[in-house]
XYZ file of N, CA and C in Angstrom:
411
model
N -15.179 -15.955 2.733
C -15.209 -15.201 1.486
C -14.765 -13.766 1.761
N -14.013 -13.228 0.882
C -13.469 -11.878 1.038
C -14.477 -10.847 0.523
N -14.668 -9.749 1.238
C -15.536 -8.696 0.707
C -14.985 -8.155 -0.616
N -15.867 -7.686 -1.462
C -15.506 -7.340 -2.840
C -14.415 -6.270 -2.932
N -14.521 -5.226 -2.144
C -13.567 -4.122 -2.271
C -12.547 -4.084 -1.133
N -12.433 -5.137 -0.361
C -11.442 -5.165 0.726
C -10.005 -5.089 0.216
N -9.642 -5.756 -0.894
C -8.254 -5.633 -1.366
C -7.879 -4.225 -1.800
N -8.853 -3.367 -1.983
C -8.567 -1.977 -2.332
C -7.885 -1.248 -1.173
N -8.056 -1.766 0.044
C -7.408 -1.161 1.213
C -5.889 -1.348 1.201
N -5.414 -2.358 0.487
C -3.968 -2.627 0.492
C -3.194 -1.440 -0.081
N -3.519 -0.942 -1.280
C -2.784 0.246 -1.747
C -3.318 1.556 -1.178
N -4.597 1.591 -0.775
C -5.160 2.853 -0.284
C -4.654 3.237 1.098
N -4.318 2.271 1.942
C -3.818 2.598 3.281
C -2.512 3.397 3.216
N -1.504 2.975 2.429
C -0.301 3.817 2.327
C -0.556 5.161 1.643
N -1.495 5.193 0.675
C -1.801 6.467 0.022
C -2.424 7.448 1.003
N -3.377 6.984 1.793
C -3.993 7.866 2.789
C -2.979 8.303 3.846
N -2.075 7.405 4.217
C -1.025 7.783 5.171
C -0.098 8.827 4.569
N 0.245 8.667 3.294
C 1.127 9.649 2.637
C 0.457 11.014 2.573
N -0.822 11.041 2.224
C -1.534 12.320 2.156
C -1.689 12.949 3.539
N -2.019 12.136 4.529
C -2.199 12.659 5.889
C -0.895 13.214 6.440
N 0.150 12.443 6.321
C 1.449 12.882 6.858
C 1.986 14.056 6.050
N 1.826 14.019 4.731
C 2.344 15.099 3.889
C 1.626 16.416 4.091
N 0.303 16.361 4.225
C -0.464 17.597 4.363
C -0.475 18.136 5.792
N -0.388 17.255 6.757
C -0.444 17.689 8.158
C 0.911 17.572 8.847
N 1.951 17.763 8.078
C 3.305 17.606 8.618
C 3.570 18.552 9.785
N 3.103 19.771 9.683
C 3.339 20.739 10.751
C 2.606 20.394 12.031
N 1.425 19.812 11.923
C 0.653 19.445 13.108
C 1.114 18.130 13.725
N 1.514 17.200 12.874
C 1.883 15.872 13.365
C 3.299 15.863 13.916
N 4.212 16.431 13.170
C 5.605 16.498 13.598
C 6.272 15.141 13.639
N 6.872 14.825 14.761
C 7.657 13.595 14.892
C 6.804 12.343 15.043
N 5.510 12.471 15.206
C 4.621 11.316 15.337
C 4.129 10.809 13.985
N 4.722 11.248 12.911
C 4.308 10.830 11.571
C 4.537 9.347 11.356
N 5.559 8.813 12.011
C 5.853 7.404 11.810
C 4.737 6.504 12.316
N 4.009 6.925 13.342
C 2.947 6.069 13.876
C 1.790 5.936 12.886
N 1.450 7.003 12.184
C 0.388 6.944 11.181
C 0.821 6.080 10.008
N 2.038 6.290 9.548
C 2.537 5.533 8.401
C 2.722 4.062 8.750
N 3.189 3.766 9.933
C 3.372 2.377 10.339
C 2.031 1.678 10.514
N 1.049 2.376 11.054
C -0.287 1.795 11.196
C -0.877 1.468 9.826
N -0.655 2.330 8.850
C -1.142 2.064 7.492
C -0.465 0.826 6.915
N 0.806 0.644 7.211
C 1.508 -0.552 6.745
C 0.954 -1.817 7.402
N 0.618 -1.730 8.674
C 0.054 -2.886 9.374
C -1.309 -3.244 8.787
N -2.117 -2.237 8.477
C -3.403 -2.496 7.833
C -3.188 -3.163 6.478
N -2.239 -2.659 5.711
C -1.932 -3.245 4.413
C -1.464 -4.685 4.522
N -0.639 -4.988 5.532
C -0.169 -6.360 5.739
C -1.335 -7.278 6.068
N -2.206 -6.838 6.971
C -3.341 -7.666 7.367
C -4.259 -7.991 6.196
N -4.610 -6.985 5.427
C -5.511 -7.199 4.298
C -4.814 -7.982 3.192
N -3.518 -7.763 3.002
C -2.814 -8.504 1.946
C -2.715 -9.988 2.295
N -2.490 -10.335 3.556
C -2.467 -11.747 3.932
C -3.857 -12.374 3.827
N -4.861 -11.613 4.169
C -6.235 -12.087 4.026
C -6.559 -12.330 2.550
N -6.134 -11.422 1.693
C -6.345 -11.574 0.253
C -5.523 -12.735 -0.292
N -4.302 -12.888 0.180
C -3.461 -14.002 -0.251
C -4.111 -15.334 0.100
N -4.681 -15.427 1.274
C -5.368 -16.654 1.659
C -6.606 -16.875 0.795
N -7.363 -15.817 0.558
C -8.602 -15.946 -0.219
C -8.326 -16.347 -1.662
N -7.272 -15.818 -2.249
C -6.978 -16.111 -3.655
C -6.135 -17.375 -3.787
N -5.179 -17.560 -2.888
C -4.237 -18.661 -3.041
C -4.690 -19.977 -2.464
N -5.105 -19.989 -1.224
C -5.397 -21.249 -0.546
C -6.749 -21.824 -0.934
N -7.722 -20.984 -1.140
C -9.053 -21.489 -1.452
C -9.231 -21.800 -2.927
N -8.306 -21.359 -3.754
C -8.406 -21.634 -5.180
C -9.489 -20.819 -5.867
N -9.814 -19.680 -5.296
C -10.854 -18.830 -5.877
C -10.337 -18.152 -7.141
N -11.260 -17.608 -7.885
C -10.901 -16.883 -9.104
C -10.170 -15.593 -8.733
N -9.353 -15.071 -9.637
C -8.681 -13.795 -9.362
C -9.688 -12.676 -9.087
N -9.276 -11.744 -8.262
C -10.140 -10.631 -7.875
C -9.920 -9.495 -8.868
N -11.005 -9.004 -9.441
C -10.946 -7.867 -10.353
C -11.767 -6.734 -9.754
N -11.114 -5.586 -9.578
C -11.782 -4.405 -9.022
C -11.655 -3.282 -10.042
N -12.741 -2.947 -10.745
C -12.669 -1.835 -11.699
C -12.662 -0.499 -10.948
N -11.766 0.383 -11.321
C -11.676 1.701 -10.697
C -12.216 2.795 -11.614
N -11.876 2.711 -12.892
C -12.320 3.718 -13.849
C -12.453 3.049 -15.211
N -13.635 3.171 -15.814
C -13.869 2.581 -17.124
C -14.366 3.681 -18.049
N -13.714 3.826 -19.199
C -14.100 4.824 -20.183
C -14.507 4.108 -21.470
N -15.723 3.612 -21.481
C -16.209 2.903 -22.659
C -15.371 1.683 -22.941
N -15.026 1.468 -24.191
C -14.172 0.332 -24.547
C -12.745 0.773 -24.827
N -12.466 2.072 -24.642
C -11.135 2.590 -24.962
C -10.082 2.128 -23.956
N -10.285 2.409 -22.696
C -9.346 1.958 -21.674
C -10.052 1.877 -20.329
N -9.455 1.146 -19.425
C -9.997 1.013 -18.078
C -8.841 0.907 -17.090
N -9.088 1.369 -15.905
C -8.132 1.243 -14.813
C -8.763 0.380 -13.734
N -7.968 -0.461 -13.134
C -8.489 -1.312 -12.078
C -7.395 -2.188 -11.508
N -7.778 -2.981 -10.521
C -6.861 -3.907 -9.893
C -7.218 -5.330 -10.309
N -6.225 -6.123 -10.601
C -6.387 -7.530 -10.937
C -5.458 -8.304 -10.020
N -6.029 -9.027 -9.079
C -5.220 -9.715 -8.077
C -5.387 -11.217 -8.250
N -4.366 -11.842 -8.804
C -4.318 -13.292 -8.893
C -3.335 -13.793 -7.830
N -2.941 -15.047 -7.918
C -2.043 -15.600 -6.890
C -0.695 -14.889 -6.838
N -0.118 -14.647 -8.005
C 1.187 -13.986 -8.039
C 1.100 -12.555 -7.509
N 0.072 -11.827 -7.919
C -0.093 -10.454 -7.437
C -0.332 -10.431 -5.931
N -1.077 -11.402 -5.408
C -1.334 -11.456 -3.970
C -0.053 -11.734 -3.194
N 0.775 -12.628 -3.720
C 2.057 -12.912 -3.059
C 2.945 -11.675 -3.086
N 3.011 -11.015 -4.222
C 3.858 -9.831 -4.334
C 3.347 -8.682 -3.465
N 2.026 -8.537 -3.362
C 1.481 -7.479 -2.499
C 1.798 -7.761 -1.034
N 1.720 -9.017 -0.618
C 2.088 -9.363 0.754
C 3.576 -9.114 0.995
N 4.402 -9.471 0.026
C 5.846 -9.268 0.151
C 6.192 -7.780 0.227
N 5.593 -6.974 -0.632
C 5.853 -5.527 -0.618
C 5.381 -4.913 0.693
N 4.236 -5.354 1.195
C 3.724 -4.814 2.458
C 4.635 -5.161 3.630
N 5.111 -6.391 3.676
C 5.990 -6.799 4.786
C 7.330 -6.079 4.716
N 7.924 -6.017 3.531
C 9.213 -5.325 3.406
C 9.054 -3.831 3.683
N 7.957 -3.238 3.226
C 7.695 -1.831 3.535
C 7.565 -1.600 5.028
N 6.894 -2.522 5.717
C 6.757 -2.405 7.167
C 8.115 -2.497 7.855
N 8.966 -3.409 7.394
C 10.304 -3.532 7.986
C 11.140 -2.286 7.734
N 11.001 -1.687 6.569
C 11.713 -0.438 6.278
C 11.212 0.664 7.196
N 9.910 0.710 7.424
C 9.373 1.715 8.344
C 9.911 1.515 9.754
N 9.949 0.271 10.221
C 10.462 0.019 11.567
C 11.928 0.423 11.689
N 12.733 0.113 10.682
C 14.143 0.483 10.719
C 14.313 1.998 10.670
N 13.493 2.666 9.855
C 13.686 4.096 9.654
C 13.218 4.935 10.835
N 12.390 4.398 11.712
C 11.958 5.167 12.886
C 13.164 5.524 13.738
N 14.000 4.563 14.018
C 15.182 4.825 14.840
C 16.258 5.576 14.056
N 16.391 5.229 12.773
C 17.422 5.831 11.939
C 17.166 7.320 11.702
N 15.899 7.694 11.529
C 15.540 9.082 11.230
C 15.149 9.869 12.481
N 15.469 9.370 13.645
C 15.022 9.948 14.901
C 15.412 11.423 15.056
N 16.586 11.817 14.674
C 17.054 13.180 14.876
C 16.932 14.056 13.634
N 16.393 13.517 12.569
C 16.299 14.262 11.312
C 15.078 15.173 11.318
N 15.229 16.367 10.784
C 14.112 17.318 10.761
C 13.099 16.980 9.666
N 13.484 16.206 8.669
C 12.583 15.847 7.580
C 11.963 14.471 7.740
N 11.783 14.037 8.976
C 11.273 12.702 9.235
C 9.857 12.520 8.689
N 8.997 13.497 8.869
C 7.612 13.379 8.398
C 7.574 13.313 6.870
N 8.369 14.128 6.226
C 8.413 14.102 4.755
C 8.953 12.769 4.251
N 9.945 12.225 4.930
C 10.502 10.930 4.558
C 9.443 9.836 4.650
N 8.668 9.833 5.731
C 7.630 8.813 5.899
C 6.501 9.004 4.896
N 6.195 10.227 4.555
C 5.166 10.465 3.538
C 5.626 9.945 2.179
N 6.868 10.211 1.816
C 7.376 9.738 0.530
C 7.555 8.220 0.507
N 7.905 7.640 1.634
C 8.024 6.191 1.712
C 6.654 5.525 1.575
N 5.636 6.121 2.170
C 4.273 5.603 2.010
C 3.802 5.744 0.572
N 4.147 6.856 -0.050
C 3.761 7.065 -1.446
C 4.451 6.059 -2.368
N 5.710 5.779 -2.117
C 6.402 4.799 -2.954
C 5.858 3.390 -2.732
N 5.430 3.069 -1.521
C 4.787 1.783 -1.267
C 3.470 1.688 -2.017
N 2.715 2.773 -2.050
C 1.468 2.812 -2.810
C 1.717 2.558 -4.295
N 2.740 3.196 -4.847
C 3.042 3.036 -6.273
C 3.463 1.598 -6.570
N 4.278 1.000 -5.718
C 4.691 -0.384 -5.928
C 3.502 -1.339 -5.876
N 2.602 -1.123 -4.922
C 1.433 -1.990 -4.817
C 0.517 -1.843 -6.023
N 0.376 -0.631 -6.530
C -0.447 -0.429 -7.729
C 0.203 -1.032 -8.958
N 1.517 -0.992 -9.036
C 2.202 -1.606 -10.172
C 2.001 -3.110 -10.196
N 2.061 -3.726 -9.037
C 1.923 -5.180 -8.967
C 0.504 -5.623 -9.330
N -0.479 -4.851 -8.945
C -1.865 -5.264 -9.144
C -2.552 -4.534 -10.297
N -1.798 -3.913 -11.173
C -2.434 -3.178 -12.272
C -3.143 -4.139 -13.212
N -4.268 -3.681 -13.719
C -5.116 -4.521 -14.554
C -4.596 -4.646 -15.979
N -3.965 -3.591 -16.473
C -3.494 -3.621 -17.857
C -2.195 -2.830 -17.975
N -1.628 -2.851 -19.149
C -0.352 -2.190 -19.384
C -0.465 -0.678 -19.302
N -1.602 -0.123 -19.682
C -1.794 1.321 -19.635
C -1.766 1.823 -18.183
N -2.375 1.092 -17.281
C -2.344 1.494 -15.872
C -0.938 1.332 -15.294
N -0.235 0.320 -15.745
C 1.130 0.101 -15.257
C 2.006 1.285 -15.630
């Protein structure tokens, strides 16, 4: 059985990597790719675990409420089979892009900023796939 808030790590890992690399760019320097790549690996691991929990076991979709404002609107994650497959796909492709960009951006001075923005875009894609309603999308 999957822990209740474990799928929240899938989009939060790239977000935390983007914030860490973006805010500590001067201290981290060229090692920014290791933080961002590690966040992608965490996202891949949890997304495959979630895919197995939702897809193979036939469990009910996972609903994680993030913000509820009465009956007006709510924000949260809704992960069914399709969302779990798409989150795994986005995590794997994001990881491959990170691996390719390490060598490609080796001599660029904006490498840390590039990895921060790439992590942020991965976070946005993962949130789009697992959004609970149209307002969050």
